[in-house]
Structure formats: structure tokens, C-alpha cells
Short mmCIF file of C-alpha atoms in Angstrom, two decimals:
data_model
loop_
_atom_site.label_atom_id
_atom_site.label_comp_id
_atom_site.label_asym_id
_atom_site.label_seq_id
_atom_site.Cartn_x
_atom_site.Cartn_y
_atom_site.Cartn_z
CA UNK P 1 22.45 -20.10 48.44
CA UNK P 2 22.88 -17.62 45.64
CA UNK P 3 19.79 -16.35 43.91
CA UNK P 4 19.72 -16.87 40.17
CA UNK P 5 19.99 -13.45 38.56
CA UNK P 6 17.07 -12.47 36.33
CA UNK P 7 17.47 -12.19 32.58
CA UNK P 8 17.84 -8.64 31.23
CA UNK P 9 14.26 -7.83 30.29
CA UNK P 10 14.96 -5.05 27.78
CA UNK P 11 17.28 -7.37 25.86
CA UNK P 12 14.69 -10.13 25.90
CA UNK P 13 12.01 -7.78 24.61
CA UNK P 14 14.36 -6.52 21.94
CA UNK P 15 15.01 -10.07 20.79
CA UNK P 16 11.33 -10.91 20.29
CA UNK P 17 10.80 -9.50 16.78
CA UNK P 18 13.71 -11.52 15.43
CA UNK P 19 12.64 -14.64 17.30
CA UNK P 20 9.12 -14.29 15.88
CA UNK P 21 10.44 -13.87 12.39
CA UNK P 22 12.67 -16.93 12.62
CA UNK P 23 9.84 -18.90 14.23
CA UNK P 24 7.72 -18.02 11.22
CA UNK P 25 10.44 -19.31 8.93
CA UNK P 26 10.46 -22.55 10.92
CA UNK P 27 6.71 -23.09 11.21
CA UNK P 28 5.41 -21.27 8.14
CA UNK P 29 2.47 -20.03 10.20
CA UNK P 30 2.22 -16.80 12.26
CA UNK P 31 0.14 -18.26 15.09
CA UNK P 32 2.25 -21.37 15.55
CA UNK P 33 5.30 -19.13 15.35
CA UNK P 34 4.10 -17.04 18.29
CA UNK P 35 3.34 -20.20 20.26
CA UNK P 36 6.90 -21.29 19.65
CA UNK P 37 8.30 -17.92 20.76
CA UNK P 38 6.18 -17.95 23.91
CA UNK P 39 7.42 -21.43 24.77
CA UNK P 40 10.99 -20.31 24.05
CA UNK P 41 10.71 -17.32 26.39
CA UNK P 42 9.27 -19.52 29.14
CA UNK P 43 12.16 -21.97 28.72
CA UNK P 44 14.67 -19.16 28.80
CA UNK P 45 13.38 -18.05 32.21
CA UNK P 46 13.43 -21.62 33.51
CA UNK P 47 16.97 -22.15 32.31
CA UNK P 48 18.28 -18.70 33.09
CA UNK P 49 21.06 -20.08 35.28
CA UNK P 50 22.54 -21.52 32.08
CA UNK P 51 22.91 -18.14 30.43
CA UNK P 52 26.37 -16.70 30.96
CA UNK P 53 25.79 -13.07 31.97
CA UNK P 54 27.23 -10.79 29.34
CA UNK P 55 27.22 -13.36 26.56
CA UNK P 56 25.09 -12.93 23.44
CA UNK P 57 21.51 -13.28 24.60
CA UNK P 58 20.09 -13.38 21.08
CA UNK P 59 22.20 -16.38 20.03
CA UNK P 60 21.27 -18.15 23.25
CA UNK P 61 17.56 -17.52 22.61
CA UNK P 62 17.83 -18.79 19.06
CA UNK P 63 19.53 -21.93 20.35
CA UNK P 64 16.73 -22.54 22.84
CA UNK P 65 14.12 -21.97 20.16
CA UNK P 66 15.78 -24.39 17.79
CA UNK P 67 15.81 -27.04 20.50
CA UNK P 68 12.19 -26.45 21.48
CA UNK P 69 11.15 -26.67 17.86
CA UNK P 70 13.08 -29.84 17.11
CA UNK P 71 11.95 -31.57 20.30
CA UNK P 72 8.33 -30.76 19.80
CA UNK P 73 8.02 -31.67 16.20
CA UNK P 74 10.51 -34.47 15.97
CA UNK P 75 12.36 -34.98 12.75
CA UNK P 76 9.70 -37.10 11.11
CA UNK P 77 6.94 -34.57 11.72
CA UNK P 78 9.27 -31.87 10.49
CA UNK P 79 9.75 -33.60 7.18
CA UNK P 80 6.02 -34.17 6.85
CA UNK P 81 5.47 -30.46 7.43
CA UNK P 82 7.77 -29.67 4.55
CA UNK P 83 5.81 -31.82 2.23
CA UNK P 84 2.60 -30.08 3.17
CA UNK P 85 4.12 -26.63 2.69
CA UNK P 86 5.61 -27.63 -0.62
CA UNK P 87 2.31 -29.13 -1.57
CA UNK P 88 0.18 -26.02 -1.31
CA UNK P 89 2.92 -23.99 -2.97
CA UNK P 90 2.21 -20.74 -1.18
CA UNK P 91 4.28 -20.56 2.00
CA UNK P 92 4.76 -16.87 1.18
CA UNK P 93 1.36 -16.12 2.74
CA UNK P 94 2.94 -15.93 6.20
CA UNK P 95 4.71 -12.70 5.22
CA UNK P 96 3.64 -9.15 4.60
CA UNK P 97 5.34 -7.32 1.81
CA UNK P 98 6.99 -3.94 2.41
CA UNK P 99 4.61 -1.01 2.06
CA UNK P 100 7.15 0.90 0.03
CA UNK P 101 7.55 -1.88 -2.50
CA UNK P 102 6.07 -1.21 -5.88
CA UNK P 103 3.74 -3.70 -7.54
CA UNK P 104 6.50 -5.04 -9.73
CA UNK P 105 8.82 -5.56 -6.77
CA UNK P 106 6.03 -7.19 -4.77
CA UNK P 107 5.57 -9.78 -7.45
CA UNK P 108 9.26 -10.60 -7.37
CA UNK P 109 9.38 -10.64 -3.57
CA UNK P 110 6.52 -13.12 -3.47
CA UNK P 111 8.47 -15.29 -5.85
CA UNK P 112 11.58 -15.16 -3.61
CA UNK P 113 9.52 -16.04 -0.54
CA UNK P 114 7.90 -18.93 -2.36
CA UNK P 115 11.28 -20.28 -3.41
CA UNK P 116 12.53 -19.88 0.15
CA UNK P 117 9.62 -21.99 1.39
CA UNK P 118 10.38 -24.64 -1.20
CA UNK P 119 13.90 -25.18 0.17
CA UNK P 120 14.38 -28.14 2.49
CA UNK P 121 13.96 -26.96 6.10
CA UNK P 122 17.61 -27.55 7.00
CA UNK P 123 18.79 -25.35 4.14
CA UNK P 124 16.18 -22.69 4.75
CA UNK P 125 17.22 -22.36 8.41
CA UNK P 126 20.87 -21.87 7.59
CA UNK P 127 20.15 -19.45 4.77
CA UNK P 128 17.89 -17.24 6.88
CA UNK P 129 20.28 -17.19 9.83
CA UNK P 130 23.18 -16.18 7.57
CA UNK P 131 21.51 -13.88 5.05
CA UNK P 132 18.75 -12.28 7.10
CA UNK P 133 19.86 -12.59 10.73
CA UNK P 134 23.45 -11.94 9.66
CA UNK P 135 24.79 -14.43 12.17
CA UNK P 136 28.38 -15.58 11.97
CA UNK P 137 28.78 -19.10 10.62
CA UNK P 138 30.20 -20.32 13.94
CA UNK P 139 27.16 -18.91 15.72
CA UNK P 140 24.83 -20.70 13.33
CA UNK P 141 26.68 -23.94 13.98
CA UNK P 142 26.08 -23.46 17.72
CA UNK P 143 22.41 -22.57 17.32
CA UNK P 144 21.70 -25.57 15.09
CA UNK P 145 24.17 -27.87 16.86
CA UNK P 146 25.90 -28.91 13.65
CA UNK P 147 29.54 -28.57 12.45
CA UNK P 148 30.52 -25.35 10.64
CA UNK P 149 31.29 -27.45 7.55
CA UNK P 150 27.67 -28.56 7.46
CA UNK P 151 26.52 -24.97 7.81
CA UNK P 152 28.60 -24.06 4.76
CA UNK P 153 27.46 -26.94 2.59
CA UNK P 154 23.79 -26.28 3.40
CA UNK P 155 24.22 -22.58 2.76
CA UNK P 156 25.92 -23.20 -0.53
CA UNK P 157 23.22 -25.62 -1.69
CA UNK P 158 20.43 -23.28 -0.59
CA UNK P 159 21.87 -20.38 -2.52
CA UNK P 160 22.49 -22.43 -5.61
CA UNK P 161 18.88 -23.66 -5.61
CA UNK P 162 17.53 -20.19 -5.09
CA UNK P 163 19.76 -18.82 -7.83
CA UNK P 164 18.58 -21.42 -10.31
CA UNK P 165 14.92 -20.99 -9.44
CA UNK P 166 15.10 -17.22 -9.62
CA UNK P 167 17.02 -17.05 -12.87
CA UNK P 168 14.51 -19.40 -14.50
CA UNK P 169 11.70 -17.20 -13.22
CA UNK P 170 13.47 -14.08 -14.46
CA UNK P 171 14.13 -15.48 -17.91
CA UNK P 172 10.49 -16.43 -18.22
CA UNK P 173 9.40 -13.00 -17.01
CA UNK P 174 11.92 -11.14 -19.15
CA UNK P 175 10.93 -12.66 -22.45
CA UNK P 176 7.74 -10.66 -23.07
CA UNK P 177 9.32 -7.52 -21.60
CA UNK P 178 11.62 -7.15 -24.59
CA UNK P 179 8.65 -5.95 -26.60
CA UNK P 180 8.59 -2.80 -24.48
CA UNK P 181 11.65 -1.50 -26.26
CA UNK H 1 44.93 -18.56 -13.97
CA UNK H 2 42.29 -19.35 -11.40
CA UNK H 3 42.12 -17.71 -8.04
CA UNK H 4 43.01 -18.93 -4.58
CA UNK H 5 39.50 -18.36 -3.24
CA UNK H 6 37.11 -21.09 -2.27
CA UNK H 7 33.35 -21.13 -2.36
CA UNK H 8 33.50 -20.59 1.38
CA UNK H 9 35.43 -17.34 0.97
CA UNK H 10 32.89 -16.09 -1.55
CA UNK H 11 29.99 -16.70 0.84
CA UNK H 12 31.91 -15.22 3.76
CA UNK H 13 32.70 -12.09 1.75
CA UNK H 14 29.10 -11.59 0.62
CA UNK H 15 27.92 -12.15 4.21
CA UNK H 16 30.46 -9.58 5.49
CA UNK H 17 32.32 -12.09 7.61
CA UNK H 18 35.47 -12.74 5.66
CA UNK H 19 38.59 -12.07 7.73
CA UNK H 20 39.51 -8.38 7.19
CA UNK H 21 42.99 -9.20 5.92
CA UNK H 22 41.52 -11.26 3.08
CA UNK H 23 38.86 -8.77 1.98
CA UNK H 24 41.22 -6.65 -0.12
CA UNK H 25 42.72 -9.75 -1.75
CA UNK H 26 39.30 -11.02 -2.73
CA UNK H 27 38.29 -7.61 -4.07
CA UNK H 28 41.41 -7.58 -6.23
CA UNK H 29 40.56 -11.04 -7.51
CA UNK H 30 37.00 -9.88 -8.25
CA UNK H 31 38.33 -6.99 -10.30
CA UNK H 32 40.31 -9.47 -12.43
CA UNK H 33 37.74 -12.23 -12.58
CA UNK H 34 34.22 -11.22 -13.69
CA UNK H 35 32.85 -14.70 -12.94
CA UNK H 36 33.96 -14.38 -9.34
CA UNK H 37 32.49 -10.88 -9.10
CA UNK H 38 29.21 -12.14 -10.54
CA UNK H 39 29.08 -14.94 -7.98
CA UNK H 40 29.47 -12.47 -5.12
CA UNK H 41 26.93 -10.08 -6.63
CA UNK H 42 24.38 -12.88 -6.99
CA UNK H 43 24.66 -13.75 -3.29
CA UNK H 44 24.42 -10.10 -2.30
CA UNK H 45 21.37 -9.76 -4.51
CA UNK H 46 19.71 -12.78 -2.88
CA UNK H 47 20.49 -11.40 0.56
CA UNK H 48 18.91 -8.06 -0.35
CA UNK H 49 15.73 -9.74 -1.60
CA UNK H 50 15.47 -12.04 1.41
CA UNK H 51 15.96 -9.17 3.85
CA UNK H 52 13.35 -7.16 2.00
CA UNK H 53 10.90 -10.06 2.00
CA UNK H 54 11.31 -10.94 5.67
CA UNK H 55 12.02 -7.41 6.91
CA UNK H 56 8.47 -6.25 7.57
CA UNK H 57 7.96 -8.98 10.17
CA UNK H 58 10.19 -6.96 12.51
CA UNK H 59 7.81 -3.99 12.46
CA UNK H 60 4.73 -5.85 13.60
CA UNK H 61 3.35 -4.95 17.03
CA UNK H 62 4.19 -7.47 19.73
CA UNK H 63 1.34 -9.55 21.13
CA UNK H 64 0.68 -9.07 24.83
CA UNK H 65 1.34 -12.72 25.63
CA UNK H 66 4.90 -12.49 24.31
CA UNK H 67 5.65 -9.32 26.25
CA UNK H 68 4.41 -11.06 29.39
CA UNK H 69 6.48 -14.13 28.61
CA UNK H 70 9.60 -11.99 28.14
CA UNK H 71 9.00 -10.51 31.58
CA UNK H 72 9.03 -13.96 33.06
CA UNK H 73 5.30 -14.08 33.80
CA UNK H 74 4.26 -17.49 35.12
CA UNK H 75 3.41 -19.77 32.28
CA UNK H 76 -0.22 -20.40 31.57
CA UNK H 77 -1.11 -23.83 30.41
CA UNK H 78 -1.73 -23.98 26.73
CA UNK H 79 -1.07 -26.59 24.14
CA UNK H 80 1.41 -25.78 21.43
CA UNK H 81 -0.34 -27.97 18.95
CA UNK H 82 -3.87 -26.84 19.65
CA UNK H 83 -5.52 -26.70 16.26
CA UNK H 84 -5.78 -22.98 15.93
CA UNK H 85 -6.90 -23.00 12.33
CA UNK H 86 -9.80 -20.65 12.90
CA UNK H 87 -7.60 -18.23 14.77
CA UNK H 88 -4.93 -18.50 12.12
CA UNK H 89 -7.41 -17.83 9.34
CA UNK H 90 -8.75 -14.78 11.16
CA UNK H 91 -5.23 -13.53 11.64
CA UNK H 92 -4.36 -13.95 8.01
CA UNK H 93 -7.47 -12.05 6.94
CA UNK H 94 -6.71 -9.38 9.54
CA UNK H 95 -3.16 -9.03 8.31
CA UNK H 96 -4.41 -8.75 4.77
CA UNK H 97 -6.91 -6.03 5.62
CA UNK H 98 -4.39 -4.19 7.75
CA UNK H 99 -1.93 -4.31 4.94
CA UNK H 100 -4.28 -2.77 2.42
CA UNK H 101 -5.43 -0.11 4.85
CA UNK H 102 -1.87 0.83 5.67
CA UNK H 103 -0.95 0.92 2.03
CA UNK H 104 -3.89 3.15 1.16
CA UNK H 105 -2.96 5.57 3.93
CA UNK H 106 0.59 5.71 2.73
CA UNK H 107 -0.41 6.27 -0.83
CA UNK H 108 -2.64 9.14 0.20
CA UNK H 109 0.28 10.64 2.07
CA UNK H 110 2.04 10.44 -1.30
CA UNK H 111 5.14 12.51 -1.97
CA UNK H 112 7.72 13.06 -0.96
CA UNK H 113 8.38 10.62 1.88
CA UNK H 114 7.00 7.57 0.14
CA UNK H 115 8.94 8.43 -2.99
CA UNK H 116 12.23 8.54 -1.08
CA UNK H 117 11.43 5.17 0.49
CA UNK H 118 10.45 3.57 -2.77
CA UNK H 119 13.57 5.00 -4.38
CA UNK H 120 15.83 3.58 -1.68
CA UNK H 121 14.08 0.28 -1.97
CA UNK H 122 14.33 0.07 -5.75
CA UNK H 123 17.98 1.09 -5.47
CA UNK H 124 18.74 -1.69 -2.99
CA UNK H 125 17.17 -4.27 -5.24
CA UNK H 126 18.41 -3.26 -8.66
CA UNK H 127 21.85 -1.87 -7.81
CA UNK H 128 22.76 -5.27 -6.37
CA UNK H 129 21.52 -7.12 -9.44
CA UNK H 130 24.50 -8.56 -11.28
CA UNK H 131 22.73 -9.79 -14.39
CA UNK H 132 20.01 -7.31 -15.17
CA UNK H 133 20.42 -4.15 -13.15
CA UNK H 134 18.99 -2.21 -16.09
CA UNK H 135 16.68 -2.94 -18.99
CA UNK H 136 18.52 -0.77 -21.50
CA UNK H 137 22.29 -0.38 -21.30
CA UNK H 138 24.34 2.79 -21.63
CA UNK H 139 25.45 2.27 -25.25
CA UNK H 140 21.81 2.84 -26.19
CA UNK H 141 21.52 5.95 -24.04
CA UNK H 142 19.62 7.93 -26.67
CA UNK H 143 16.94 5.28 -27.08
CA UNK H 144 16.84 4.80 -23.30
CA UNK H 145 16.19 8.48 -22.62
CA UNK H 146 13.64 8.70 -25.43
CA UNK H 147 11.82 5.59 -24.21
CA UNK H 148 11.66 6.69 -20.57
CA UNK H 149 10.62 10.23 -21.55
CA UNK H 150 7.80 8.78 -23.57
CA UNK H 151 6.69 6.45 -20.80
CA UNK H 152 6.73 9.20 -18.16
CA UNK H 153 5.44 11.83 -20.56
CA UNK H 154 8.10 14.37 -19.55
CA UNK H 155 11.43 15.24 -21.16
CA UNK H 156 14.14 13.42 -19.21
CA UNK H 157 17.91 13.75 -19.25
CA UNK H 158 20.51 11.29 -18.04
CA UNK H 159 23.05 13.58 -16.34
CA UNK H 160 26.73 13.05 -17.09
CA UNK H 161 28.39 12.18 -13.77
CA UNK H 162 31.83 11.36 -15.13
CA UNK H 163 33.19 14.41 -13.32
CA UNK H 164 32.32 12.62 -10.08
CA UNK H 165 33.79 9.35 -11.34
CA UNK H 166 30.46 7.71 -12.15
CA UNK H 167 29.62 6.34 -15.60
CA UNK H 168 26.14 5.58 -16.82
CA UNK H 169 25.30 1.86 -16.68
CA UNK H 170 21.85 2.21 -18.20
CA UNK H 171 18.30 2.57 -17.07
CA UNK H 172 14.99 0.92 -16.47
CA UNK H 173 11.37 1.67 -15.88
CA UNK H 174 10.24 0.95 -12.31
CA UNK H 175 6.51 0.51 -11.93
CA UNK H 176 5.74 2.93 -9.09
CA UNK H 177 2.71 2.64 -6.84
CA UNK H 178 1.11 5.71 -8.33
CA UNK H 179 3.00 6.43 -11.51
CA UNK H 180 5.95 4.95 -13.35
CA UNK H 181 9.45 5.91 -12.28
CA UNK H 182 12.49 6.18 -14.51
CA UNK H 183 15.74 4.89 -13.10
CA UNK H 184 19.21 5.77 -14.37
CA UNK H 185 22.03 3.76 -12.88
CA UNK H 186 25.66 4.83 -12.56
CA UNK H 187 28.77 3.00 -11.46
CA UNK H 188 32.28 4.07 -10.42
CA UNK H 189 35.54 2.19 -10.89
CA UNK H 190 35.06 0.47 -7.51
CA UNK H 191 31.73 -0.87 -8.81
CA UNK H 192 29.75 1.24 -6.38
CA UNK H 193 26.40 2.10 -7.87
CA UNK H 194 24.20 5.15 -7.69
CA UNK H 195 20.70 5.50 -9.03
CA UNK H 196 18.87 8.61 -10.08
CA UNK H 197 15.14 8.11 -10.14
CA UNK H 198 12.60 10.50 -11.57
CA UNK H 199 8.84 10.60 -11.69
CA UNK H 200 6.27 13.06 -12.92
CA UNK H 201 4.98 15.22 -10.10
CA UNK H 202 1.87 17.22 -10.71
CA UNK H 203 0.90 20.21 -8.62
CA UNK H 204 3.72 20.20 -6.10
CA UNK H 205 5.90 23.21 -5.52
CA UNK H 206 9.62 22.99 -5.86
CA UNK H 207 11.38 21.79 -2.75
CA UNK H 208 14.86 22.02 -1.33
CA UNK H 209 17.12 18.99 -1.18
CA UNK H 210 16.00 16.63 1.52
CA UNK H 211 17.89 13.71 2.90
CA UNK H 212 16.72 10.39 4.26
CA UNK H 213 18.31 7.06 5.07
CA UNK H 214 16.15 4.05 4.34
CA UNK H 215 17.45 0.54 5.03
CA UNK H 216 21.03 1.82 4.95
CA UNK H 217 20.61 3.53 1.59
CA UNK H 218 21.11 7.29 1.55
CA UNK H 219 18.65 9.29 -0.56
CA UNK H 220 18.63 12.94 -1.59
CA UNK H 221 15.28 13.90 -3.04
CA UNK H 222 13.76 17.05 -4.38
CA UNK H 223 10.99 18.35 -6.59
CA UNK H 224 11.84 20.58 -9.47
CA UNK H 225 9.42 21.90 -12.06
CA UNK H 226 7.19 18.96 -12.93
CA UNK H 227 9.44 16.21 -11.70
CA UNK H 228 10.36 14.53 -8.43
CA UNK H 229 13.92 13.25 -8.27
CA UNK H 230 15.69 10.89 -5.90
CA UNK H 231 19.40 10.18 -5.89
CA UNK H 232 20.16 6.99 -3.97
CA UNK H 233 23.40 5.28 -3.05
CA UNK H 234 25.37 3.64 -0.29
CA UNK H 235 27.59 6.69 0.02
CA UNK H 236 28.13 8.95 2.97
CA UNK H 237 26.04 12.07 3.06
CA UNK H 238 28.57 14.71 1.86
CA UNK H 239 29.57 12.57 -1.14
CA UNK H 240 25.99 11.98 -2.10
CA UNK H 241 25.15 15.66 -1.66
CA UNK H 242 28.05 16.67 -3.93
CA UNK H 243 26.76 14.38 -6.65
CA UNK H 244 23.22 15.60 -6.00
CA UNK H 245 24.33 19.17 -6.70
CA UNK H 246 26.01 18.07 -9.89
CA UNK H 247 22.81 16.35 -11.01
CA UNK H 248 20.73 19.38 -10.09
CA UNK H 249 22.95 21.78 -12.04
CA UNK H 250 22.92 19.63 -15.12
CA UNK H 251 19.18 19.17 -15.07
CA UNK H 252 18.67 22.90 -14.55
CA UNK H 253 20.79 23.78 -17.57
CA UNK H 254 19.26 20.99 -19.63
CA UNK H 255 15.78 22.33 -18.94
CA UNK H 256 16.66 25.95 -19.68
CA UNK H 257 15.47 27.18 -23.05
CA UNK H 258 18.22 27.12 -25.61
#
């Protein structure tokens, strides 16, 4: 009987920061995010015979995490979670802002993060995987187990919503600034 | 008229995954169609803001339990849905405190490193802004320079970079952590943007050109007389240095008594 080869540890460790970040996007809470990552890592070791040596470990880990998350919450609970996050209106609290950002930029970043949290979960996932994780659309389709066409329509809707929200915010913020001149 | 590009192509281009053979075609179409170019720029702008907002999460130290889990340590029993509200609240407070402490340390460290980072950061955000990259546009250059000089309380000059193929787009005031920063933005015919940022710098000796790359943005920065300057752009180092020298020369002659 052949022994199942171990997963490449350095690659797993290297994948953790990105897994944690995406888990935080999914859960909106740093502690629950780390629970999700821990569970994902445990699953990865259990299922390591399913990983094709040499294939993209990160995409495989993201796929596992998506499945763990969906299974554990169930779609109904997931929707309920959205309502609660939308309700308190400050999902941005899960994130730290860059040290080098100036006050003005921090204010705008908080606004972007808030709008991101207000997106429906399915759109937020696709947007973050494409824009922040820079995954290829086909990869995103695999991770989320949806057709590429669905990836594109969710991405397009997410960006349109964000654009509208941000341009409204900017117009409101710009108005008093004109006085400066 | 119209163009043969779909919404899908626009997203793929902005996400750097459009097939290479179509990239040039789409760039040509963007040059002819400002609405198309604006659409692309808006997506790139969103991407920059999202990466900036979620980027710091990657720098956080890893918890022990995740390192162990990555090494395949046997799973301890724990419940994923344990109500960890108290722990979560503590963590949030801890993060908040840590954040302020870190910030304070960095501010004390002051120039020039933090200035280069802030400059790169402001460049990444505003240079990708399609609608309002600047507050005052180039046609009002005189008012722009006068306004920024007044706000920074030093005489500023917007260097002429036409010799390097870059025209002035305009400028804005960026509220710096310690003091306000003036930003002049330039653009070449390929719509690549450069920013020159300046801030008053008290009690620091002049420095040589220094170079840093922050988040993929190259920055040359230096201190001259009473001012700290940063030239930022997504250019390779020799190109940026050449433009940096041009800026330096012009500022030196502008400051010289006439």
C-alpha cells in the first residue's frame, strides 16, 4: 500500500494569510475567520490524497474553505448573517487600515469596506477573489462551484453597486470641499 | 461607431486576465472611446481601494493554532460555533490598541521612510482615479500652485515635464499624517501617470535621492532646503530616476534667486 504523501508545509503556511483574509470576508469576524481557517487546514490534511501534487495548492485550499463554510452555515444561516451585518452597518470593523494611509484616505477606505460588507455575500465573494486575490475567473468558478458566466454576472453587479455607492458618497463629500478653492 | 468589446472584456482587462492578443486592441479602443476608458479606470480604481483596505490583513502575525494546523497537528476538539463574543471583543480592542501604538511609533519615526510610503499609497489611490484624480486641473495651474503654496506655507513650483513626455494634469492637497502634502499629477500620451508630492520639512538636512518600491509603485524621494519631495509612478527605476533629475534641476533653478 502506498503511503499518502504529506502536503508541502511551507506552501500551506504561505497560504494562511490569504486564507485568513478571505475567511474574514466570509464571516465578517476575525475570531470566527480563524476558526474557519483552522478547520480548513485540518480538512486539507484529511483529504490530502485528493490534492494533485504540483497543482495549485492555494486554489485547492480556497475550494476546501468555501465548502467548509457553506456546509457549516447552510444557505439559510448565511443569508441571516448578511442581514445582521447589514443591520449594524459597520462590517468594516474586522479590518485594520494601512499605517501609511493618511486620515483622509482612512475615511475613504472605511467607506469602501463598509460598502463591500453591504454587498450580498455571493457578490462579495466573487469580487474579493477577482479584485483582491487576483484569481482567474475560471479558478473562481472552481472554488465557488458555479459556472464562469455566473462569476461574471456577479462580478459585474458587485462592481456596479460599489461604483454607485462610492460615487454618491464622493459627490456628497465633494460638495463642501469646493469652498477650499 | 461602438466597439466590439463586451462588459466581460472590460472586466478581464482591468483584472489583467484578458487574452494577450486582445489587450492591444482594447487599448486602441480605449484611446478612441473615453467612456470605455473611464469604465476600465473605475474598475482599476475599485481594485486599488479594495486591495488597500484588505491588504493589511496579510501582515498580521499568525496565531499558533493555525501554524500547528498547517503542520498537520492532530485536531483538538473545539466547536466552530462556540460563542466567542468575549474573546472577539477582547481581540477587537487589542487590535485597536495595537493599531494606535504602531501608528504612533511610525509617526515618531517620521521622515523619510513614512513619507515615501504615504506618497506611494496616495499615488496608487489618486492616479487610478478616473473622475477626480485632482482637485484643481492644469488649466488653472497658477491658482493651483498659489493655493498649495499657501496651504503648505512654502513657495511651490509645478515642474514642466513635457521634455519627458508628461503633461500636468493638475493637483490636490493630500492630508498627511503630520502635515499637509501637495500633489502634482502628470500624464503621458499612454495615460501613464506620475505624481510629485511635496511637504514642508523642518530641521532635516538635505538628502540624496533615495529609492523605494511600495506596493508596486516606485518612489524617488529626497529632501531639499525646507521641503521633502517624492516622485511616484509605475515606471521602471531608470525612467523614474531620469524624470526625478529633471524635477530636481527645475526646482533648483526655480528656487535660485533671480
